[in-house]
PDB file of C-alpha atoms in Angstrom:
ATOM      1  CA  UNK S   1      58.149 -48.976 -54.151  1.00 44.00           C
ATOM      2  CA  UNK S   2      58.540 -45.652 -55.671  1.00 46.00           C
ATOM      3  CA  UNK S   3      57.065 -44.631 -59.111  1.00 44.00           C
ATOM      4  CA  UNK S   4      60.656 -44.345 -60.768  1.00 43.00           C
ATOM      5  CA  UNK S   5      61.659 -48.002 -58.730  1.00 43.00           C
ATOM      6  CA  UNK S   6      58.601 -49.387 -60.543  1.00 39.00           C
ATOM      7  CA  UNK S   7      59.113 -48.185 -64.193  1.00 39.00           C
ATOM      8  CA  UNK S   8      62.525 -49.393 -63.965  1.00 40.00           C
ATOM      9  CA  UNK S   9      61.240 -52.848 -62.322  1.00 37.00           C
ATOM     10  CA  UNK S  10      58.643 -52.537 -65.875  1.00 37.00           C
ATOM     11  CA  UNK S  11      60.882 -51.484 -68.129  1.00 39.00           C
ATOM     12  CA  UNK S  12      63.637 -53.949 -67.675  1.00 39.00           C
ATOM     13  CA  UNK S  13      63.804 -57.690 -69.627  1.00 40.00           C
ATOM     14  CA  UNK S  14      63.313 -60.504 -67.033  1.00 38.00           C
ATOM     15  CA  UNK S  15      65.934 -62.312 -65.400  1.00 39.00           C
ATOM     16  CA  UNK S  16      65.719 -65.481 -67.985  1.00 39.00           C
ATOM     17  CA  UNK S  17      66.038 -63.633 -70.865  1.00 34.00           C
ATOM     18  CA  UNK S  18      69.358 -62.787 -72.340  1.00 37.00           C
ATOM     19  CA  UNK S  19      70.602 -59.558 -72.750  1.00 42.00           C
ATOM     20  CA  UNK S  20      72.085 -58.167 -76.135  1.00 43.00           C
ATOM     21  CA  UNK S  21      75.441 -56.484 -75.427  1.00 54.00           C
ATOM     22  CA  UNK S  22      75.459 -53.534 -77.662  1.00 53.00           C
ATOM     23  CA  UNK S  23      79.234 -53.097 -77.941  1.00 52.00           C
ATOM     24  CA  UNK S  24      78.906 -56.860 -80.187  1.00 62.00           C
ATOM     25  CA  UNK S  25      77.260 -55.035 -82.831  1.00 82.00           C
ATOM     26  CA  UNK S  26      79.274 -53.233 -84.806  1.00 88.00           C
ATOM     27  CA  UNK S  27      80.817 -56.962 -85.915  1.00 87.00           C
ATOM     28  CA  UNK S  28      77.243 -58.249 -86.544  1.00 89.00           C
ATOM     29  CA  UNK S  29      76.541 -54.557 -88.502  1.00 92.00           C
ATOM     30  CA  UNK S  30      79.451 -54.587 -90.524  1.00 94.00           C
ATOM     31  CA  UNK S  31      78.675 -58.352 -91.565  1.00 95.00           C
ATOM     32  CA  UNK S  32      75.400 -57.238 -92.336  1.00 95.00           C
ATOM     33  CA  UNK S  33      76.429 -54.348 -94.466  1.00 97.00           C
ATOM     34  CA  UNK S  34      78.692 -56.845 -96.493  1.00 96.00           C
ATOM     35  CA  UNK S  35      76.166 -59.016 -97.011  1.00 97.00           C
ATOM     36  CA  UNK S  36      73.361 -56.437 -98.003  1.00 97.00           C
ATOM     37  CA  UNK S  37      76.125 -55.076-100.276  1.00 96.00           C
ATOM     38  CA  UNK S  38      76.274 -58.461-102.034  1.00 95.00           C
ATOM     39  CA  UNK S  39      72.650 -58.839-102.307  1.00 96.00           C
ATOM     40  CA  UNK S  40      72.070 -55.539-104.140  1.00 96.00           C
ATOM     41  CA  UNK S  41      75.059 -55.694-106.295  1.00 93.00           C
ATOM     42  CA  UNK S  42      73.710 -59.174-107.142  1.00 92.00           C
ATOM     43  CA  UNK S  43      70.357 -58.858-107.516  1.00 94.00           C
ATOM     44  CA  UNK S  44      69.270 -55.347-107.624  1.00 92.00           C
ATOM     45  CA  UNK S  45      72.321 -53.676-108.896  1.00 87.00           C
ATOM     46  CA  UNK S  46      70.541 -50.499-110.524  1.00 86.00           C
ATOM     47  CA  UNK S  47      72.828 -48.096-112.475  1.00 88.00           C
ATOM     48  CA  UNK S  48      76.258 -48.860-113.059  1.00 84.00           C
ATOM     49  CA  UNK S  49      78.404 -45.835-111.792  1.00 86.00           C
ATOM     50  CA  UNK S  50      82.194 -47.421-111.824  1.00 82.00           C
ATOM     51  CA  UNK S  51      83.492 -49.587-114.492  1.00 84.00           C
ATOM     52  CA  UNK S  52      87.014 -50.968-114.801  1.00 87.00           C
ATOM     53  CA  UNK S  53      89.479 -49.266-114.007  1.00 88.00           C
ATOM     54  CA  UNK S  54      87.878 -47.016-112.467  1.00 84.00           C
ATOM     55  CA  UNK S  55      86.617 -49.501-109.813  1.00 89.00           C
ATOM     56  CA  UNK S  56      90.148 -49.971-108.982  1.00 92.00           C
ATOM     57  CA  UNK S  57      90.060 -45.992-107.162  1.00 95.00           C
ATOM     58  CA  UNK S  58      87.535 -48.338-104.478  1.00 95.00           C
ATOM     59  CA  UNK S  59      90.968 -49.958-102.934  1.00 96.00           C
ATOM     60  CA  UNK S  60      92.315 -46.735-101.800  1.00 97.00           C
ATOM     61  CA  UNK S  61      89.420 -45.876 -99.485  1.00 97.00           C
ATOM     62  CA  UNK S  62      89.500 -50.088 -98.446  1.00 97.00           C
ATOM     63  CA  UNK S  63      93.442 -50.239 -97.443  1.00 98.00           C
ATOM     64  CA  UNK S  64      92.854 -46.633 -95.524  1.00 98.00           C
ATOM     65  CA  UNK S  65      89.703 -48.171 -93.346  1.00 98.00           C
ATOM     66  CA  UNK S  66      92.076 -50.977 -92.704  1.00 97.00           C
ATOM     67  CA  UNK S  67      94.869 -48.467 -91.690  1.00 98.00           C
ATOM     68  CA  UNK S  68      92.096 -46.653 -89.446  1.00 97.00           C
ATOM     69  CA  UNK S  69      91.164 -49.836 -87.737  1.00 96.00           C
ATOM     70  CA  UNK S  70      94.506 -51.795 -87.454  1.00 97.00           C
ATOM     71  CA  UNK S  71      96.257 -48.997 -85.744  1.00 97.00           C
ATOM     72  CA  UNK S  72      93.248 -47.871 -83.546  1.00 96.00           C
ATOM     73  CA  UNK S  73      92.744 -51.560 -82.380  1.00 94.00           C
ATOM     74  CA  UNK S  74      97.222 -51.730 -82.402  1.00 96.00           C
ATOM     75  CA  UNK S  75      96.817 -48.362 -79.935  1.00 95.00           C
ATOM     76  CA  UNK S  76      94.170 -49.829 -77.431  1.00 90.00           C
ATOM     77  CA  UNK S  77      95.698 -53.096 -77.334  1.00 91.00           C
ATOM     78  CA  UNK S  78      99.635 -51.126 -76.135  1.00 93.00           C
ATOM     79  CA  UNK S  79      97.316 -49.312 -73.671  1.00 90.00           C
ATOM     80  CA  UNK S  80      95.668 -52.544 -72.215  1.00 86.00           C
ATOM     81  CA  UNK S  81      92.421 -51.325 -72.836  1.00 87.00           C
ATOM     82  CA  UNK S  82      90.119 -54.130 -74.098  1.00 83.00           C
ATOM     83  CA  UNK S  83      88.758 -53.497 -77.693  1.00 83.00           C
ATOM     84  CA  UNK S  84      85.468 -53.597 -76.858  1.00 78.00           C
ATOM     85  CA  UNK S  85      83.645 -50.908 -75.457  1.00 75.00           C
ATOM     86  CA  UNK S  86      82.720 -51.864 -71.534  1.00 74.00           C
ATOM     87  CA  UNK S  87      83.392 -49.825 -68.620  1.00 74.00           C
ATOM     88  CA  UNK S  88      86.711 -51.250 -67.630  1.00 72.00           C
ATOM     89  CA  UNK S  89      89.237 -49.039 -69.795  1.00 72.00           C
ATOM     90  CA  UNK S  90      92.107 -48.565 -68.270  1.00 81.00           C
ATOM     91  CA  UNK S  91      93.145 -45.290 -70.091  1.00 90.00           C
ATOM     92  CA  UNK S  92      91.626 -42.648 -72.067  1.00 93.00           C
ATOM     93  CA  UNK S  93      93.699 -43.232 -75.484  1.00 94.00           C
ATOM     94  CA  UNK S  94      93.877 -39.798 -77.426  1.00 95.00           C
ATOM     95  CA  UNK S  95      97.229 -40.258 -79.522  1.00 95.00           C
ATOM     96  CA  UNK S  96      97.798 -41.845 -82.684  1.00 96.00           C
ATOM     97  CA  UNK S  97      94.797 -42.119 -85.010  1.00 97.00           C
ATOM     98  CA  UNK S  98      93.103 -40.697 -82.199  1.00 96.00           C
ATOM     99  CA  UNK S  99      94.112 -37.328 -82.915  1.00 97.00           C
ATOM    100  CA  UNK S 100      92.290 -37.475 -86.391  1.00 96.00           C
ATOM    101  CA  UNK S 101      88.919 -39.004 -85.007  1.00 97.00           C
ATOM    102  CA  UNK S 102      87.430 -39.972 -81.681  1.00 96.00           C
ATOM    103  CA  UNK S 103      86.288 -43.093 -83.493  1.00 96.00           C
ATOM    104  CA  UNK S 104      89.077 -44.185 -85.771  1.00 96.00           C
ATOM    105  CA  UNK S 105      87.579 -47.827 -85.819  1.00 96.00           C
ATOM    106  CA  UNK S 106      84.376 -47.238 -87.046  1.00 96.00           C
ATOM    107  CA  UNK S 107      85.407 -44.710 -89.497  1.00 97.00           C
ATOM    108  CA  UNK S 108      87.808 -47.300 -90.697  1.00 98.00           C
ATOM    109  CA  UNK S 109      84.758 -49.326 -91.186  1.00 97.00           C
ATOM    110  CA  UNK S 110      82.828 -46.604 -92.915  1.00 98.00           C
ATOM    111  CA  UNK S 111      85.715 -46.531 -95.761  1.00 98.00           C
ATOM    112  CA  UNK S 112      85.651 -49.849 -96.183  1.00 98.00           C
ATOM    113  CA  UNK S 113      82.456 -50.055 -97.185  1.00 98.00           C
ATOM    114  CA  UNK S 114      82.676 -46.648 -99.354  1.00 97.00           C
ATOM    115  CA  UNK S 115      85.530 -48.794-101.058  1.00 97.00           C
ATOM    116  CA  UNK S 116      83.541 -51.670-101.861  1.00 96.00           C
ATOM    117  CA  UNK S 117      80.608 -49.564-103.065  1.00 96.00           C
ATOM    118  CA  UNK S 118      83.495 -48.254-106.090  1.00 95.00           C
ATOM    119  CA  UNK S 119      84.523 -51.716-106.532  1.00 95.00           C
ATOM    120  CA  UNK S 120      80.676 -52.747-107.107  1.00 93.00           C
ATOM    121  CA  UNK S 121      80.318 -50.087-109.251  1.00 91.00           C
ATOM    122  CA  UNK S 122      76.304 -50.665-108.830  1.00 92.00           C
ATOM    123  CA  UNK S 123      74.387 -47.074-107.438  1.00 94.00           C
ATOM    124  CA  UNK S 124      72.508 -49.269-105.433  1.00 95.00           C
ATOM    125  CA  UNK S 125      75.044 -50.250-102.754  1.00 96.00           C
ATOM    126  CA  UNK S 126      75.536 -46.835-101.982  1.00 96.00           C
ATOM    127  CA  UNK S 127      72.534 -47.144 -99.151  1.00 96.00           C
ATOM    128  CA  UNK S 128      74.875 -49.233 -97.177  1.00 98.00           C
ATOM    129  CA  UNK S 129      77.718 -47.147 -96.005  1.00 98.00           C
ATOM    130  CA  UNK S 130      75.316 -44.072 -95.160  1.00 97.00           C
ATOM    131  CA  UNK S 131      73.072 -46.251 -93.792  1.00 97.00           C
ATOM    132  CA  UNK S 132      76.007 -48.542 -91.717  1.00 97.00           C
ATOM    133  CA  UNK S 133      76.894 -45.046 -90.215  1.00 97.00           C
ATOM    134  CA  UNK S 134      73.949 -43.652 -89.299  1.00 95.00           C
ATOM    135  CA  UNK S 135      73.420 -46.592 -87.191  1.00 94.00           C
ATOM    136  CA  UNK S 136      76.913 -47.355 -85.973  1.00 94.00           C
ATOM    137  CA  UNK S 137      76.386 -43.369 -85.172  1.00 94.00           C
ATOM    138  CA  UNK S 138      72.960 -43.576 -83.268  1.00 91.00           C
ATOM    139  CA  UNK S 139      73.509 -47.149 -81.415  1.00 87.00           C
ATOM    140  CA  UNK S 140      76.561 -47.414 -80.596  1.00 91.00           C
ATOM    141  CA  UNK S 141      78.901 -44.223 -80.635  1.00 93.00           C
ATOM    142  CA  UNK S 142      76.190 -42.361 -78.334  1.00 91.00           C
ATOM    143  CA  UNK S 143      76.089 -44.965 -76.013  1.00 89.00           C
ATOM    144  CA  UNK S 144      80.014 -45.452 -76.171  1.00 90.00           C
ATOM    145  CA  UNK S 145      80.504 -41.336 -75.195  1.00 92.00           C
ATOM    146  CA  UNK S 146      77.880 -41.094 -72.576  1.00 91.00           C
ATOM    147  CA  UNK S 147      80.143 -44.436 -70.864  1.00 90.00           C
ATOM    148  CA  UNK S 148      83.484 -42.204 -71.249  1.00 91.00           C
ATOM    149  CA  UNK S 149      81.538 -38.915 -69.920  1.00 92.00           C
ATOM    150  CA  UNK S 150      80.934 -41.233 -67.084  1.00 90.00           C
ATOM    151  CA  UNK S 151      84.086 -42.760 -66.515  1.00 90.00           C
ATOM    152  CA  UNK S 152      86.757 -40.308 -67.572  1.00 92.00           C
ATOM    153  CA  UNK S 153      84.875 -37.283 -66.697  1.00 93.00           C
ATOM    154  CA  UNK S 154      86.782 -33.458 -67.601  1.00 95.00           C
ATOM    155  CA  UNK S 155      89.066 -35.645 -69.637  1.00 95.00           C
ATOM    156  CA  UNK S 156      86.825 -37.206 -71.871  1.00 95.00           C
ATOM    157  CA  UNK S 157      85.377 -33.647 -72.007  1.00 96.00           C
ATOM    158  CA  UNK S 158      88.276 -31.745 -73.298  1.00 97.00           C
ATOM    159  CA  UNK S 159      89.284 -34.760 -75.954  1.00 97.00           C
ATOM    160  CA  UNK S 160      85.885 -34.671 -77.419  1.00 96.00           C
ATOM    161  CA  UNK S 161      86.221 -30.299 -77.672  1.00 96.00           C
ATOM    162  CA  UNK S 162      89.646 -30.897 -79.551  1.00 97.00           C
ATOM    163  CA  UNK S 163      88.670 -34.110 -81.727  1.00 97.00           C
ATOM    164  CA  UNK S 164      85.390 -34.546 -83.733  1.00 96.00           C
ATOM    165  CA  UNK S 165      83.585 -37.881 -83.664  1.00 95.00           C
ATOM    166  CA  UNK S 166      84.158 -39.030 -87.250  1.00 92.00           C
ATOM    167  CA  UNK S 167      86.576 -36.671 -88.800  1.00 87.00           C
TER     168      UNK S 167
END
C-alpha cells in the first residue's frame, strides 16, 4: 500500500458509521439560524435598532429571498436537475435568477434572514445572517463549485467569469 493509499485508508470514517451529506445542510443551517434568531431576540435582545413601523421595511428583503429561492428552485426543477447539490445534474442552469447570482438560493436565504433581523428589531440578531453566510459560503458553496468544475468543466468556467457567487 502506498503512502497516499494509506492516509486515505486513515483518513476516511469506517464503514459502520454514517456519513453526513453536506448538500442537507443548508436546511439544517437555515433552521438553526431561525432558531438562534429567536433565542437572542428572546433572551439576549441587546439594543433595539427597529421599532414599528420601521420593522415593517424587514418584509421587503423576506418576500425578495423568497422570490430568489422560489424561482431558482422553479428553474432547476423545468431543467430536471434535482435541487440538491449531487453529481447527477443534468444541465448547467445559467438563465433566470441565474444571471444575477451563481447561488440565487442561498442568497435568497441570506435576505431572509436580513429581513427577520429588521422585523426583530434587536442588534443582537444581526450575528446570524453574517454568520449563516459565512458558513453556507465556506461549507457548502466551495464544495458545490469544485463538483461543477468537475462535471461541467469550460462551461462552468465561463458562467462563474460572467456571474459572481452572491451578487
Amino acid at each position: 500500500m502506498t503512502a497516499s493509499q494509506t492516509s486515505s485508508v486513515l483518513n476516511s470514517p469506517p464503514a459502520a458509521v454514517p456519513r453526513v451529506r453536506w448538500f442537507f445542510l443548508a436546511p439544517v443551517l437555515l433552521s438553526a439560524a431561525f432558531a438562534a434568531m429567536h433565542v437572542l431576540d428572546k433572551h439576549l435582545p441587546g439594543t433595539l435598532l427597529f421599532h414599528m413601523p420601521g420593522k415593517m421595511v424587514g418584509w421587503g428583503p423576506m418576500l425578495a429571498g423568497g422570490a430568489f429561492c422560489l424561482a431558482g428552485a422553479a428553474r432547476f426543477l423545468r431543467r430536471g436537475n434535482n435541487l440538491l447539490p449531487k453529481p447527477d445534474g443534468r444541465t448547467l442552469v445559467t438563465d433566470g435568477v441565474f444571471r444575477i447570482s451563481r447561488n440565487p438560493m442561498y442568497l435568497g436565504m441570506t435576505l431572509i434572514l436580513v429581513g427577520l433581523a429588521v422585523v426583530a428589531g434587536s442588534a443582537t440578531v444581526w450575528l446570524v445572517p453574517p454568520a449563516f453566510a459565512w458558513l453556507i459560503d465556506r461549507q457548502l458553496i466551495r464544495r458545490e463549485e469544485a463538483m461543477l468544475v468537475h462535471q461541467f468543466g469550460p462551461a462552468y468556467d465561463d458562467y462563474r467569469r460572467r456571474v459572481r457567487r452572491w451578487v
